[in-house]
Structures are given as C-alpha cells and as structure tokens.
GROMACS .gro file of C-alpha atoms in nm:
model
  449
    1UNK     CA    1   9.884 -22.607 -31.385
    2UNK     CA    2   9.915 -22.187 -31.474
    3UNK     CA    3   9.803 -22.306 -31.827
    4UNK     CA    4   9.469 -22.494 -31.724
    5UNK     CA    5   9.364 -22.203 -31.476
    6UNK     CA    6   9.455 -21.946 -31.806
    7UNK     CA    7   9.262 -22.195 -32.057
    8UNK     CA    8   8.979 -22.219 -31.766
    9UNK     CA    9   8.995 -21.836 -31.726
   10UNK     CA   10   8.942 -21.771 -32.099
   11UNK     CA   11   8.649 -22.023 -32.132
   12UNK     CA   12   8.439 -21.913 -31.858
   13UNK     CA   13   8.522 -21.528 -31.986
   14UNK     CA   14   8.366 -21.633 -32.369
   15UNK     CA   15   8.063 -21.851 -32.238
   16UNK     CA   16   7.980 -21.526 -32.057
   17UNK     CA   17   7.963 -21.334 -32.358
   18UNK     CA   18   7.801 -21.585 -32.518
   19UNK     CA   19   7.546 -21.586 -32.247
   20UNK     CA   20   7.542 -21.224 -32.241
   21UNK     CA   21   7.448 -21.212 -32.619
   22UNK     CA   22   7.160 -21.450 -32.582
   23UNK     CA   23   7.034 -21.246 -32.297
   24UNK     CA   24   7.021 -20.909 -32.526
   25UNK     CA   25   6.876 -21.092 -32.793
   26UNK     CA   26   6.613 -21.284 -32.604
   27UNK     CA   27   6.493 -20.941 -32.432
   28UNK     CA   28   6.464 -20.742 -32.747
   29UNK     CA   29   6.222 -21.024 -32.905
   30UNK     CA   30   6.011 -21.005 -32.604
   31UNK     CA   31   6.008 -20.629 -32.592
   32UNK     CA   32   5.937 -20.625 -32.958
   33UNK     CA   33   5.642 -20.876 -32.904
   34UNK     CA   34   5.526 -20.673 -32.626
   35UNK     CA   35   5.441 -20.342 -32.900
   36UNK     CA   36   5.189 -20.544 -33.078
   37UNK     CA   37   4.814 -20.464 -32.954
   38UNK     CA   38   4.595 -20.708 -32.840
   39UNK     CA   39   4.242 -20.709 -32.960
   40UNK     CA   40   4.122 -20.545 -32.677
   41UNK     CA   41   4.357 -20.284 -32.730
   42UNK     CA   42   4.261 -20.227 -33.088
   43UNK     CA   43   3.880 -20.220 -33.007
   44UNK     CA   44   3.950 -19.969 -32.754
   45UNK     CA   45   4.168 -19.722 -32.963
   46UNK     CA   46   3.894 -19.792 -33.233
   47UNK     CA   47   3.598 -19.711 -33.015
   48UNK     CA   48   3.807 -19.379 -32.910
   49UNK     CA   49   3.832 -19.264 -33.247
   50UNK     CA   50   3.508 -19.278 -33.305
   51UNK     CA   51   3.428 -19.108 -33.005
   52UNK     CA   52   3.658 -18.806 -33.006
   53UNK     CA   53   3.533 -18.769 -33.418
   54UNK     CA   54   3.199 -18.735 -33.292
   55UNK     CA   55   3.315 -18.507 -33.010
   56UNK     CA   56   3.436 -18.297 -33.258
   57UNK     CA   57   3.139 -18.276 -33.475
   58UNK     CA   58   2.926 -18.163 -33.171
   59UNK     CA   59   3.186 -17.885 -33.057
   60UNK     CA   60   3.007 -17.527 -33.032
   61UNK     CA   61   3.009 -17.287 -33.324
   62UNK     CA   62   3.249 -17.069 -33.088
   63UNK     CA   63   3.512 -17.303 -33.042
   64UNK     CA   64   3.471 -17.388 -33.464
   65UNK     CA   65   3.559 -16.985 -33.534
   66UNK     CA   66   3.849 -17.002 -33.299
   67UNK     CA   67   3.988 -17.342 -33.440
   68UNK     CA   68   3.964 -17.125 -33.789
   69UNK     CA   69   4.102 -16.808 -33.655
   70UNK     CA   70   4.369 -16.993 -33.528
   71UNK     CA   71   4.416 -17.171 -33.880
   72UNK     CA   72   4.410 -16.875 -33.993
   73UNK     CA   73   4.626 -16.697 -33.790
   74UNK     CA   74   4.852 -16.998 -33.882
   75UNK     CA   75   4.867 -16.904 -34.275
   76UNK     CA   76   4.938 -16.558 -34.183
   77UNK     CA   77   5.282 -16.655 -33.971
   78UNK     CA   78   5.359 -16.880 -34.333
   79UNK     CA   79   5.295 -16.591 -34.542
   80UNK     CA   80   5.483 -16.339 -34.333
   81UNK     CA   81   5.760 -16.574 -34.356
   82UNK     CA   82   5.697 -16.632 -34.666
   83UNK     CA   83   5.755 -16.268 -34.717
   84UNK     CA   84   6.070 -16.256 -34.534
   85UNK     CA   85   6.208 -16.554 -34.728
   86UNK     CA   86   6.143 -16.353 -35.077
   87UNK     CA   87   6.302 -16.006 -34.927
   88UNK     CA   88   6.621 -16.235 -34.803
   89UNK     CA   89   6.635 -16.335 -35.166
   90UNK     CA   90   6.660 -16.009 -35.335
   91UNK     CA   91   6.925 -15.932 -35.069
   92UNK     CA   92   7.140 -16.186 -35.167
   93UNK     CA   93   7.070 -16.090 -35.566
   94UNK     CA   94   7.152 -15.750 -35.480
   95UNK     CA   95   7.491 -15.892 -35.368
   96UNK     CA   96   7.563 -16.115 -35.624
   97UNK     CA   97   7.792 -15.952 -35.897
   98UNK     CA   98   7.576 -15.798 -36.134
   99UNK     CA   99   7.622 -15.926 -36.451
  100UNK     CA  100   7.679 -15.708 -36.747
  101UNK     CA  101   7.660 -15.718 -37.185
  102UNK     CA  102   8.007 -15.818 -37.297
  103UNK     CA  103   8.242 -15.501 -37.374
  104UNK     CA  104   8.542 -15.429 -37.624
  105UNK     CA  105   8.843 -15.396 -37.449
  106UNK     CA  106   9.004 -15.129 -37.503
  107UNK     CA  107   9.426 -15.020 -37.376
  108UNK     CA  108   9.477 -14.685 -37.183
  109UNK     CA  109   9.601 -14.549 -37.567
  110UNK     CA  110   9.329 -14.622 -37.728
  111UNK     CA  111   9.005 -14.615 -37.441
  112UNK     CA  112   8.843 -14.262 -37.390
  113UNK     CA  113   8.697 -14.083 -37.084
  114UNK     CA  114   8.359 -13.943 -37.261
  115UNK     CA  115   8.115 -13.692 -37.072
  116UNK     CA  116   7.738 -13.759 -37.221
  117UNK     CA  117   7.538 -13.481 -37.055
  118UNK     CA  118   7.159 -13.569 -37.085
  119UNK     CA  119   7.307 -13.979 -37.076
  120UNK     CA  120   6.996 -14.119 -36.931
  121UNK     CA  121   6.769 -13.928 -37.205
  122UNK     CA  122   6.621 -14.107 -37.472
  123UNK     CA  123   6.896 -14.047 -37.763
  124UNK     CA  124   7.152 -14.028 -37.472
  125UNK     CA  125   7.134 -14.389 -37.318
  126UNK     CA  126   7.146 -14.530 -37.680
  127UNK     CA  127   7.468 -14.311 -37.744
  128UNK     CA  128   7.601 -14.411 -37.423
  129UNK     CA  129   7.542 -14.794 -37.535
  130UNK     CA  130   7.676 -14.770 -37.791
  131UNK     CA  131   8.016 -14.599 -37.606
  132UNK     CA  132   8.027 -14.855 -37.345
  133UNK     CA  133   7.991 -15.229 -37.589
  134UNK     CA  134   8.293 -15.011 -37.766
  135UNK     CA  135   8.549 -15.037 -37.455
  136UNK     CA  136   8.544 -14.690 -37.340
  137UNK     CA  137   8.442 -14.519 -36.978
  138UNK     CA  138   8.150 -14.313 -36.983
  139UNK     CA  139   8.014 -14.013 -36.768
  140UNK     CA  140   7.638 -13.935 -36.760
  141UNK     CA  141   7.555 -13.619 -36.630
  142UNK     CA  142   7.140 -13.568 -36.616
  143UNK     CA  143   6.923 -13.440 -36.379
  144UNK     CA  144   6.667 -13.659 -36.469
  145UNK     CA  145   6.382 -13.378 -36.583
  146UNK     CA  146   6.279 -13.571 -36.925
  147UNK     CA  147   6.587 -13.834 -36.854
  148UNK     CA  148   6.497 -14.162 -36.655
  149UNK     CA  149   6.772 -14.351 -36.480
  150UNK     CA  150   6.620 -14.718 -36.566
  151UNK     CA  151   6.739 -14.605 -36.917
  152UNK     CA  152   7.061 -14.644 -36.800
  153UNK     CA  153   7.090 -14.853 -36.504
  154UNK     CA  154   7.184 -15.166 -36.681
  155UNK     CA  155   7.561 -14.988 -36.665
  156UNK     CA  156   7.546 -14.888 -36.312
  157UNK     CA  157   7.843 -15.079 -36.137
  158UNK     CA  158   8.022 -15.128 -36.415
  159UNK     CA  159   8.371 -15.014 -36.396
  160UNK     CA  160   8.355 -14.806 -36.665
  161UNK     CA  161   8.050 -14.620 -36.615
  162UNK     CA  162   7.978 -14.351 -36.382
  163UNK     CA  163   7.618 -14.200 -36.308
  164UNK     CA  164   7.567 -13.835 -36.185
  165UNK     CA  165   7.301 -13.685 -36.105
  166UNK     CA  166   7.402 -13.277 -36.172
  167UNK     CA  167   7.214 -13.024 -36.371
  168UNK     CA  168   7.476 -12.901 -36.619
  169UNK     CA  169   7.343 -12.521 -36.571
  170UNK     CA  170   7.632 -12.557 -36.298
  171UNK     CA  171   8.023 -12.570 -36.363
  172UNK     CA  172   8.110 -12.973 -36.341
  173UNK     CA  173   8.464 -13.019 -36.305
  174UNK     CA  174   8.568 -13.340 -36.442
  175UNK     CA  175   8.886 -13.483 -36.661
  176UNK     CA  176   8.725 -13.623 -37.044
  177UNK     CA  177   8.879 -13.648 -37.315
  178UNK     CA  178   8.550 -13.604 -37.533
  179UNK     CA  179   8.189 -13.445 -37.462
  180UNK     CA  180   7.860 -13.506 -37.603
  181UNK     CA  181   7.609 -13.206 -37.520
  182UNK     CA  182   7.267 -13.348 -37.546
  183UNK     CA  183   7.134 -13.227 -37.250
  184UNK     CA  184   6.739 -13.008 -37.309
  185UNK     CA  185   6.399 -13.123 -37.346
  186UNK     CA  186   6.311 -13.163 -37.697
  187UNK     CA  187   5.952 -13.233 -37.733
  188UNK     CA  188   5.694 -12.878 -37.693
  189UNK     CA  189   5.538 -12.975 -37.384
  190UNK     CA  190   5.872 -13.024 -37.190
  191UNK     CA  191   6.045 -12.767 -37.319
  192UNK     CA  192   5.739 -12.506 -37.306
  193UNK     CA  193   5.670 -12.616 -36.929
  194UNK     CA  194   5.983 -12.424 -36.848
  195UNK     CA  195   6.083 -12.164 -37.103
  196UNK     CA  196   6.322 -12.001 -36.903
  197UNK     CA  197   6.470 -12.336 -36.753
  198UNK     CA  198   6.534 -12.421 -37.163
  199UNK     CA  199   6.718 -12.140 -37.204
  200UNK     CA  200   6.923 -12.157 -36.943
  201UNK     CA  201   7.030 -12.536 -37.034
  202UNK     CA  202   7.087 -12.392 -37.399
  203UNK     CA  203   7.289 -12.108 -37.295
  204UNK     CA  204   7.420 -12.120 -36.972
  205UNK     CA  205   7.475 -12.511 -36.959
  206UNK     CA  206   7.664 -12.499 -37.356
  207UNK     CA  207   7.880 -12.212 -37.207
  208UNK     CA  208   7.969 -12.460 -36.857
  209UNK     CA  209   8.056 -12.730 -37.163
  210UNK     CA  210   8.260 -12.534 -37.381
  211UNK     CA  211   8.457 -12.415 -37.057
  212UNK     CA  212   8.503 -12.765 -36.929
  213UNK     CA  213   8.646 -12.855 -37.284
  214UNK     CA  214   8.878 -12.537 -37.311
  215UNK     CA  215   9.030 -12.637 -36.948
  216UNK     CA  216   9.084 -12.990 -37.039
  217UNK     CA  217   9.099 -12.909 -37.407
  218UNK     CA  218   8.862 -13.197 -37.453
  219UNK     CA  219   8.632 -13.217 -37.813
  220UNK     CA  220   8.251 -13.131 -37.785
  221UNK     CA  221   8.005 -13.212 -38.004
  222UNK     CA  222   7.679 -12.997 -37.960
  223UNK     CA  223   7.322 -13.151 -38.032
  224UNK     CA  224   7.141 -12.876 -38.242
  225UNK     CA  225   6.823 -12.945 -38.414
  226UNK     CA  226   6.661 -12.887 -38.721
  227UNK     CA  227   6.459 -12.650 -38.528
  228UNK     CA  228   6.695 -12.341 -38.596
  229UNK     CA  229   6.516 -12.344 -38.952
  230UNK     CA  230   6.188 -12.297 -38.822
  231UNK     CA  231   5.914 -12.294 -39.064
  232UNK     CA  232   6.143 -12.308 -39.360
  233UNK     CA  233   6.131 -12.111 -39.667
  234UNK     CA  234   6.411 -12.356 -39.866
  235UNK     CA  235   6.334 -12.691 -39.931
  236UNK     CA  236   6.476 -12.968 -39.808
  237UNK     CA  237   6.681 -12.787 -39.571
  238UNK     CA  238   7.045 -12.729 -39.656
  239UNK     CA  239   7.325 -12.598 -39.336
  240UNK     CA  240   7.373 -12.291 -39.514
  241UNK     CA  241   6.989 -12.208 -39.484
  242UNK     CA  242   6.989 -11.950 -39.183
  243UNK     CA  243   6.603 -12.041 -39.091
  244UNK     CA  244   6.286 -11.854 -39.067
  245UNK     CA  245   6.232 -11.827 -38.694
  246UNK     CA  246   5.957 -11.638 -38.493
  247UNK     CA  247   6.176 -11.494 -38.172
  248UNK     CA  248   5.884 -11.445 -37.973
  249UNK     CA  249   5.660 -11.753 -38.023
  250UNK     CA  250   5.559 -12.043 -37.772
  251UNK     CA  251   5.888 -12.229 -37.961
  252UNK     CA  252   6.109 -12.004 -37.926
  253UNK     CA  253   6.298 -12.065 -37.606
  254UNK     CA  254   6.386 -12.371 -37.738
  255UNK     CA  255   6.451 -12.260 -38.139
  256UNK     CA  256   6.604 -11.954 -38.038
  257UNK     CA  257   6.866 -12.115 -37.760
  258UNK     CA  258   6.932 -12.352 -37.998
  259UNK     CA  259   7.063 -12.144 -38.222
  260UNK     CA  260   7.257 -11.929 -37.951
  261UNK     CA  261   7.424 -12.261 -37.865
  262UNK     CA  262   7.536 -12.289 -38.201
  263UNK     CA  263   7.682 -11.939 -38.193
  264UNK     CA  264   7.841 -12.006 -37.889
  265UNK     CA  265   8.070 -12.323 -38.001
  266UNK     CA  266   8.167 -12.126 -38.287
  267UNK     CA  267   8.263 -11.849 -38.045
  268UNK     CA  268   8.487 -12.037 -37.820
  269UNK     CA  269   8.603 -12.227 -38.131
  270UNK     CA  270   8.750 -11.962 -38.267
  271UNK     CA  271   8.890 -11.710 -37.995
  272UNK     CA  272   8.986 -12.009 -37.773
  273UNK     CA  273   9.087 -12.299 -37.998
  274UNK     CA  274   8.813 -12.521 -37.851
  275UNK     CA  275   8.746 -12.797 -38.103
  276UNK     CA  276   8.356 -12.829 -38.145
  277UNK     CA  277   8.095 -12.990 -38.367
  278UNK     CA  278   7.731 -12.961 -38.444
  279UNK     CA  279   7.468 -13.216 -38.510
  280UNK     CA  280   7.165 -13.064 -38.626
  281UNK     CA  281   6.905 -13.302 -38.561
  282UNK     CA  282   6.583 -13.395 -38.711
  283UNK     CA  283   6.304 -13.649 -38.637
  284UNK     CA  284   6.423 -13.950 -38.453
  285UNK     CA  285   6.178 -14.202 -38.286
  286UNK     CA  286   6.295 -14.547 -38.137
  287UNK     CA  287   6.273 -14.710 -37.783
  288UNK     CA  288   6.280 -14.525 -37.448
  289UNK     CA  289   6.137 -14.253 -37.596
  290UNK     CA  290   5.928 -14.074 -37.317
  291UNK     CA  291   5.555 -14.193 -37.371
  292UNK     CA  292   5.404 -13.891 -37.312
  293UNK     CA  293   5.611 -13.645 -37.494
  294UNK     CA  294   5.374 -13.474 -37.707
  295UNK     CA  295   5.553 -13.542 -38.050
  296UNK     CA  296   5.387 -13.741 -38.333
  297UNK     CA  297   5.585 -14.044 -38.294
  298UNK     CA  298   5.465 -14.120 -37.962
  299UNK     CA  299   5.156 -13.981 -37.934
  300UNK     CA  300   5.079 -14.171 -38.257
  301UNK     CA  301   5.193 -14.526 -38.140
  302UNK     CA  302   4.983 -14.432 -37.761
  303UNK     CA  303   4.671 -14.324 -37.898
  304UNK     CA  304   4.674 -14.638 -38.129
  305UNK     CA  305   4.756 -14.898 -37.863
  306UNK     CA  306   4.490 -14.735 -37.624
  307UNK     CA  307   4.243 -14.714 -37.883
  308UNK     CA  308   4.175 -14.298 -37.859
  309UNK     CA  309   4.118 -14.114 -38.184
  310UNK     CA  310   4.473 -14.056 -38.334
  311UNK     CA  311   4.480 -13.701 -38.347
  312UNK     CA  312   4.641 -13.452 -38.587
  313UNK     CA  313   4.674 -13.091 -38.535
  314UNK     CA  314   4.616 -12.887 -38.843
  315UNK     CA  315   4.555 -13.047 -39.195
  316UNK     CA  316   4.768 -13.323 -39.176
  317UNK     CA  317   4.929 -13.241 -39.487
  318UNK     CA  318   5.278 -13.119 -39.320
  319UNK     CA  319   5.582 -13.352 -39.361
  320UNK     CA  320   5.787 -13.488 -39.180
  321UNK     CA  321   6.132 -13.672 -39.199
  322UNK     CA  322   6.189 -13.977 -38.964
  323UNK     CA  323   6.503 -14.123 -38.872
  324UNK     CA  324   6.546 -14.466 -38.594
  325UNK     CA  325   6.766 -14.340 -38.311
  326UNK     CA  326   7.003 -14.660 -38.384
  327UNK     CA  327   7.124 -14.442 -38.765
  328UNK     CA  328   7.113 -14.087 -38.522
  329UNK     CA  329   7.390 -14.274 -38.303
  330UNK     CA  330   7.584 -14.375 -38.550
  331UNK     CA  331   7.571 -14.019 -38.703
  332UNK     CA  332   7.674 -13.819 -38.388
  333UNK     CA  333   8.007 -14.085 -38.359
  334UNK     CA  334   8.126 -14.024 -38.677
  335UNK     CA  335   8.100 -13.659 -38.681
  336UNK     CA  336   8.259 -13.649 -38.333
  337UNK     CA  337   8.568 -13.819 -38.464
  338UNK     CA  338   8.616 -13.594 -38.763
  339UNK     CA  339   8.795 -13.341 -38.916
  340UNK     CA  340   8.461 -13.165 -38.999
  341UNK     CA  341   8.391 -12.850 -38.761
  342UNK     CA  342   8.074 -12.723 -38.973
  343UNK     CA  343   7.699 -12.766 -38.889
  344UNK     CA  344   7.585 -13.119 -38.971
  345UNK     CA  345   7.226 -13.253 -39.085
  346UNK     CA  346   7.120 -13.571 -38.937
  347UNK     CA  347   6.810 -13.694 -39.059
  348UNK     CA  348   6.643 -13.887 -39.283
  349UNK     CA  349   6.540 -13.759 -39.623
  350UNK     CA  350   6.238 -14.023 -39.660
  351UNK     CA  351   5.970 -13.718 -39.598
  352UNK     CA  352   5.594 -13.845 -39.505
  353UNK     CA  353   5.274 -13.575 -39.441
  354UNK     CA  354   5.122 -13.666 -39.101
  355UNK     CA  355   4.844 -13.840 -39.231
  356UNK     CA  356   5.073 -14.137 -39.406
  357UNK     CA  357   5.211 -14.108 -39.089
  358UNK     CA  358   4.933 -14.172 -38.879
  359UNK     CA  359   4.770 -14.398 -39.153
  360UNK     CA  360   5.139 -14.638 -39.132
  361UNK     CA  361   5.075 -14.693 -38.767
  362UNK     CA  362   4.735 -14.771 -38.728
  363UNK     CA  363   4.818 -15.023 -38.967
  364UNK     CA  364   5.091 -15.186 -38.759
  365UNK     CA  365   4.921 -15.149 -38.432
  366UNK     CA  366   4.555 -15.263 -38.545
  367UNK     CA  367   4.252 -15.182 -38.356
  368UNK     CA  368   3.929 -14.900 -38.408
  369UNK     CA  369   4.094 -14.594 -38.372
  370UNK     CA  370   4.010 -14.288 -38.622
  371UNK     CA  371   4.174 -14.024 -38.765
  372UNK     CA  372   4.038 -13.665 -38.633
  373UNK     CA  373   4.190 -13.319 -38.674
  374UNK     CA  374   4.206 -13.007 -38.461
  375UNK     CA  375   4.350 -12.678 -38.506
  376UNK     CA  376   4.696 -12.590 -38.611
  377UNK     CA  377   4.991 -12.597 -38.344
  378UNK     CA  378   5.100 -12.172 -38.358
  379UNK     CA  379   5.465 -12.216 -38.524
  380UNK     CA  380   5.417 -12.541 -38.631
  381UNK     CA  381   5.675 -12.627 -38.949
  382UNK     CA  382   5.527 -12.714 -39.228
  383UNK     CA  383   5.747 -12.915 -39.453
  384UNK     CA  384   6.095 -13.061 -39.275
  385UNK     CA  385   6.301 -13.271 -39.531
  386UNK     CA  386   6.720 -13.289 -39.405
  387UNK     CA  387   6.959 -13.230 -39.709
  388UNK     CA  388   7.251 -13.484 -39.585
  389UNK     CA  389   7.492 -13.435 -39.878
  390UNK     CA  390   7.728 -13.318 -39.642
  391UNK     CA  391   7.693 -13.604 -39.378
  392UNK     CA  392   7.701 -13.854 -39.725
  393UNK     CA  393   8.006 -13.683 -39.874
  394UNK     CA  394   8.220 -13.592 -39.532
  395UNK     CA  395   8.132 -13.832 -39.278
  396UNK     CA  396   8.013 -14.114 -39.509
  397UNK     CA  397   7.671 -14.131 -39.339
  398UNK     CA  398   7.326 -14.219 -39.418
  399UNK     CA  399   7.035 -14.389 -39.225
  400UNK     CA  400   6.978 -14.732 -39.343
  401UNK     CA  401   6.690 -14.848 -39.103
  402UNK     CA  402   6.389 -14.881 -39.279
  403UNK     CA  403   6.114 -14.684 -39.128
  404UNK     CA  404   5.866 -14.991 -39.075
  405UNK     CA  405   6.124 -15.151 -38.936
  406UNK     CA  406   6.198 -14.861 -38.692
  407UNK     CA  407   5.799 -14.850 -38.599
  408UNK     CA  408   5.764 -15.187 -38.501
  409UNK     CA  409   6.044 -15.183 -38.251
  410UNK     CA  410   5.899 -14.850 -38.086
  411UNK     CA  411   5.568 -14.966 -38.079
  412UNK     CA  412   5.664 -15.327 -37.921
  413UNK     CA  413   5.843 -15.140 -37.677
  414UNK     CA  414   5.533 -14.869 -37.608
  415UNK     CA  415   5.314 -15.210 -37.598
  416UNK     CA  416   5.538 -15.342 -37.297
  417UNK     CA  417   5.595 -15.006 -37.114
  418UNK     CA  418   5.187 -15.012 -37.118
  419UNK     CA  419   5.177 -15.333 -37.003
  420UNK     CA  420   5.366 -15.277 -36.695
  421UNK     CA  421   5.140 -15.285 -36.342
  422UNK     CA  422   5.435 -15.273 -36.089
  423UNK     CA  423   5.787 -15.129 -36.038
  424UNK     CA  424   5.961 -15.472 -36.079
  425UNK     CA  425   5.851 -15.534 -36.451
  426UNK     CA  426   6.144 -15.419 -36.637
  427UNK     CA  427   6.109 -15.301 -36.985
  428UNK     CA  428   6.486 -15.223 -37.106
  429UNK     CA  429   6.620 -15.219 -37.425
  430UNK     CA  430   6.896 -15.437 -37.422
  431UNK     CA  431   7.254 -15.237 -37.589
  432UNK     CA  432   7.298 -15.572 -37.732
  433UNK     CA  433   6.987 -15.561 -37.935
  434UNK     CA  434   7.075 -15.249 -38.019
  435UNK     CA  435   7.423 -15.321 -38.141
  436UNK     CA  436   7.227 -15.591 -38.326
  437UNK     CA  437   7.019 -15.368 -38.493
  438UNK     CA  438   7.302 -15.202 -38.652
  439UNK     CA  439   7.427 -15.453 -38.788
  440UNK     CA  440   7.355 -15.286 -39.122
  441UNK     CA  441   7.638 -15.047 -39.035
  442UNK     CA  442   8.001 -15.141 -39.020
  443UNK     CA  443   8.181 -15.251 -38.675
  444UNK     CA  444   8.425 -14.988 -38.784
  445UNK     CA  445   8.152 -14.715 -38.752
  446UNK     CA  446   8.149 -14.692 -38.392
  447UNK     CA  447   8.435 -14.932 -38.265
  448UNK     CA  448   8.715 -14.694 -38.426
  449UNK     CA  449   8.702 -14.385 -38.209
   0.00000   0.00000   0.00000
C-alpha cells in the first residue's frame, strides 16, 4: 500500500510538470501572436507617418534654426570630445617607454663620461650621435643661443644622456673623463649680434673648461677655426701659418678669441699638465645647420628653394673649402684620442670660388633663381684651402664624402624644415642615418675610444 501512494505521488507530481510546460508554451505562442499588427493597425501607423512628415515640413523657420543649432551644438560636444580623446592619447605616448636607436654596449673599463659643451649645436648633436650609437654617456651643456634642443631630444631619457641647459661662461662642476669645447656662434650674424658675449664664451668659458679638466684631469679638445688665419697671405693654409688678422674689424671678436682660446690650452697645458687638443676648423655644411645663419651654405640652399636671387657678396671669385659635418666628426674623435697635442686642420682641400658654388646648387635644387652680386663683406677671406698633411699623416684622416653628395642631404633636409607648418612635424636627422652615412669610414674610427 506505501508503494502505490509513492508511485501515485510521483505520477501526479510529473503530469503537473507536464501540464505546467504546456501552459508556458501555449502562453508564449499567444503572446507572440498577439505582437503582429492588424491591418488597421498598420494603416494607422502608416497614415501617422505621413502625417507627422508633413508636420515637419510645415514647422516655422524658427523652430528649423533651433533644430540646426542644436545639431550643431551636437557636433561641437563630438568634436570637443573628440579633442579630449586625441590629448588622452598623447598622454599615454608620453608614458610609454620611449624608444631609442640601438647603442654599443660598452663595460665601466671601457665606457666614458664625455662633456660636449655646445651638444645641441649643429656640429655638436652630430658629435654627440656619434658618442652615444658608440656606448658611452654623454653631457650636453648649451644654452641654446644658436643650439636647438630638438637637435638633440631624440637622446633625452636615455640612460646615458644627460641634457643641461648652463651657459659655460659659468664654472660647471661635473666628473668627465673627456671634454669637447664647441660651444660659440660661428656664423657673422650670430657671433657679431653679441661681440662681447663671443668673447666671453671664447675666453672666459675655454678658461671654466680647462679648469674643469685640470680638477678632474679630464682631456679637452678645443674647436678652433680656420678663422685665426684671417685673410691669408700663405696658400693653402698650413698650422704653422700664424694668420693675417685685423684686431679691430666687425670679425674680430670671434677671430681674435679664437685665437686667445688657442693660447689658453697651450697655457694650462704646459704650466698645469692639462692634456688639450685643437681642431682648427674649416667649412662644414650638413643637416641641422641653422637656416638662417648667414653663411654661404645655407643661405645658398634657402634662397634657391624659395626662389630669391642667390646672392653673392663681392666678386664671387673667393674660394672656399667644404667639408660634410659626418668627415668633421670623425676628425674631432680621432684627434681626441691621440697622442697629437698640436693644432689640427680639419677641412676639406676640394677648394670652389663662390660662384661654382652657387652655380652647383641651383643645379640640384632647380627653379628661376639668378645669380646677383653686392658689395664685399669688410674682412671677408679671400682664398681658404686646409693643408691636412698633418691630419693624413698623424691621425690618418681625410674627408671622403663627396661634396654633391653632402649637398643633397642638406638641401633635402632645408626642403623639409621649410615645409614644416606646425610644432608637431618633426624634421630630425636620424644618428642612424648618420652612422650610415659613414659607412665610408671604418667602425674602428669612432667605436675605439
């Protein structure tokens, strides 16, 4: 009897469910049934359609502007947002590791601390390229009067590169193990702006950077310039030529300092044991130069890309000597890590007057520009040809870039700096296109310091 009221039990409970189940099912159908319209119902939403697109047609010019206002009001909220989106965005590239050119690595024995004073100059960020792809930590010190820190930013962050911004007519006490002493304007108008300022850098600023070295008894290399032989009376120029320099003239704050530097290295050189070299520097062109700079270079390559009357001052039959700032770099490293403590041409004997000059680059660059002349810069050399025999026979240097070749580098990069209409627009030269371009050299020119 307990089993048939169980067995009964467990019927009725499963014909329930069953029922149950039907129940669910036969109320959804009927629900679902119930969505579609009737006719009626579609006539009606039809005829409503119709009559609220017609109401809309009619609606009064007023209530038309402030549909559109508010449409336009609309777009305004999507492009602020909009705008908010794309400044979220650089945040977060901003705080993504920056990534930078692949580097030697170098041990503590063999990696350097190297001060480059005037770094973020135009020969100074390619020197300072060059330093960092070989493995070692760098210091710039500029204060950014003809140097530009986008010519050196694509190193800032990196562990072994260090930006600051000092003026190096004041002490700077820092630990290196070598120093470069580029820092002064070089081109007439910058260095004429502010005679007394170039002076000062020349003087005061070589005598802060022979001190640092004595303390830390570090090696510095000064940047002269072919300069100190003024209008020469020897050609090509040899180091033991003394010059032919007017003390008083529009050039001679820079000339005169110049030489002054040189007399100071040799000075602490030999009373204080300070180890020094000296680069004496002629012609060099190549990216990053500083488009309005005034020398011939430049204004050249601007004047032809704008399409102004390529001007040259006097008869255009002065020469010139032109080197690419790629063979300069490679100059100042070897002579830094030599045994050689005399001045040191660096330059490029392949002498032009400044109308092949001007005549080479309207040819590359194209367009209507002519060829006019004006009077005579006061001072103005005329005949500069670099004897290198020394830089052949000690250091085992000479320029190997060809001087088209040099040209149509600068002038792509002039095109693209002219080009540029806002901030964002980079236009770097990348340190591994550099190190590309020297390719011509050895590895062991610049990787063995």
């Amino acid at each position: 009897m307990v089993v048939t009221v169980r067995t009964m039990k467990r019927w009725l409970t499963s014909i329930t469910v069953v029922g149950f189940v039907f129940a669910v099912i036969f109320n959804w159908s009927l629900l679902v049934s119930s969505k579609k319209p009737s006719d009626e119902e579609r006539a009606f939403v039809s005829d409503k359609a119709q009559h609220l697109a017609v109401a809309d047609t009619e609606k009064p010019s007023s209530t038309v502007l402030a549909d559109q206002e508010k449409s336009i009001s609309n777009l305004d909220e999507a492009l602020a947002k909009i705008k908010e989106l794309e400044n979220r965005l650089k945040d977060i590239e901003y705080r993504i590791p920056k990534k930078y050119p692949e580097v030697e690595f170098l041990t503590y024995k063999d990696r350097k601390r190297v001060l480059v004073t005037g770094g973020a100059g135009f020969v100074g960020s390619h020197l300072v390229d060059r330093l960092m792809m070989a493995g070692h930590e760098v210091i710039v010190a500029d204060n950014f009067f003809t140097g530009r820190r986008r010519n050196v930013e694509h190193w800032v962050g990196h562990e072994n590169f260090e930006l600051i911004h000092h003026d190096i007519v004041n002490p700077l006490y820092i630990e290196v193990d070598q120093i470069y002493h580029l820092a002064s304007p070089a081109s007439p108008p910058h260095y004429m702006q502010n005679p007394v300022k170039t002076i000062k850098t020349n003087t005061v600023g070589t005598i802060n950077m022979l001190g640092l070295a004595k303390r830390v008894g570090a090696r510095v290399l000064i940047a002269s310039t072919s300069e100190v032989y003024g209008d020469p009376e020897v050609h090509p120029q040899t180091e033991s030529y003394w010059g032919h320099v007017n003390p008083i003239g529009p050039r001679a704050c820079y000339d005169e300092s110049k030489r002054i530097s040189e007399t100071l290295a040799y000075s602490y050189g030999k009373q204080e044991g300070v180890q020094v070299r000296v680069a004496r520097i002629f012609n060099t062109y190549g990216p990053r130069m500083h488009i309005n700079d005034g020398r011939v270079v430049s204004n050249f390559i601007l004047q032809a890309l704008t399409g102004q009357d390529i001007t040259i001052y006097g008869s255009g039959k002065q020469t010139r000597s032109f080197q690419y700032v790629s063979d300069l770099v490679d100059g100042l490293i070897k002579l830094q890590n030599s045994n050689y403590s005399l001045p040191v041409n660096l330059g490029n004997p392949d002498e032009h007057t400044i109308e092949e000059f001007a005549q080479i680059i309207h040819e590359m660059v194209g367009g209507k520009s002519v060829t006019i002349n004006k009077d005579a810069m006061e001072d103005d050399p005329q005949r500069r040809k670099p004897d290198i025999t020394r830089a052949s026979t000690i250091l085992g240097w000479q320029p190997l870039v060809p001087l088209r070749q040099g040209i149509e580098k600068t002038v792509t990069y002039f095109r693209k700096e002219l080009m540029r209409s806002r901030h964002s627009e980079r236009n770097l030269h990348s340190p591994v296109d550099a190190k590309n371009m020297n390719s011509l050299h050895k590895p062991d020119d610049y990787n063995d310091l």
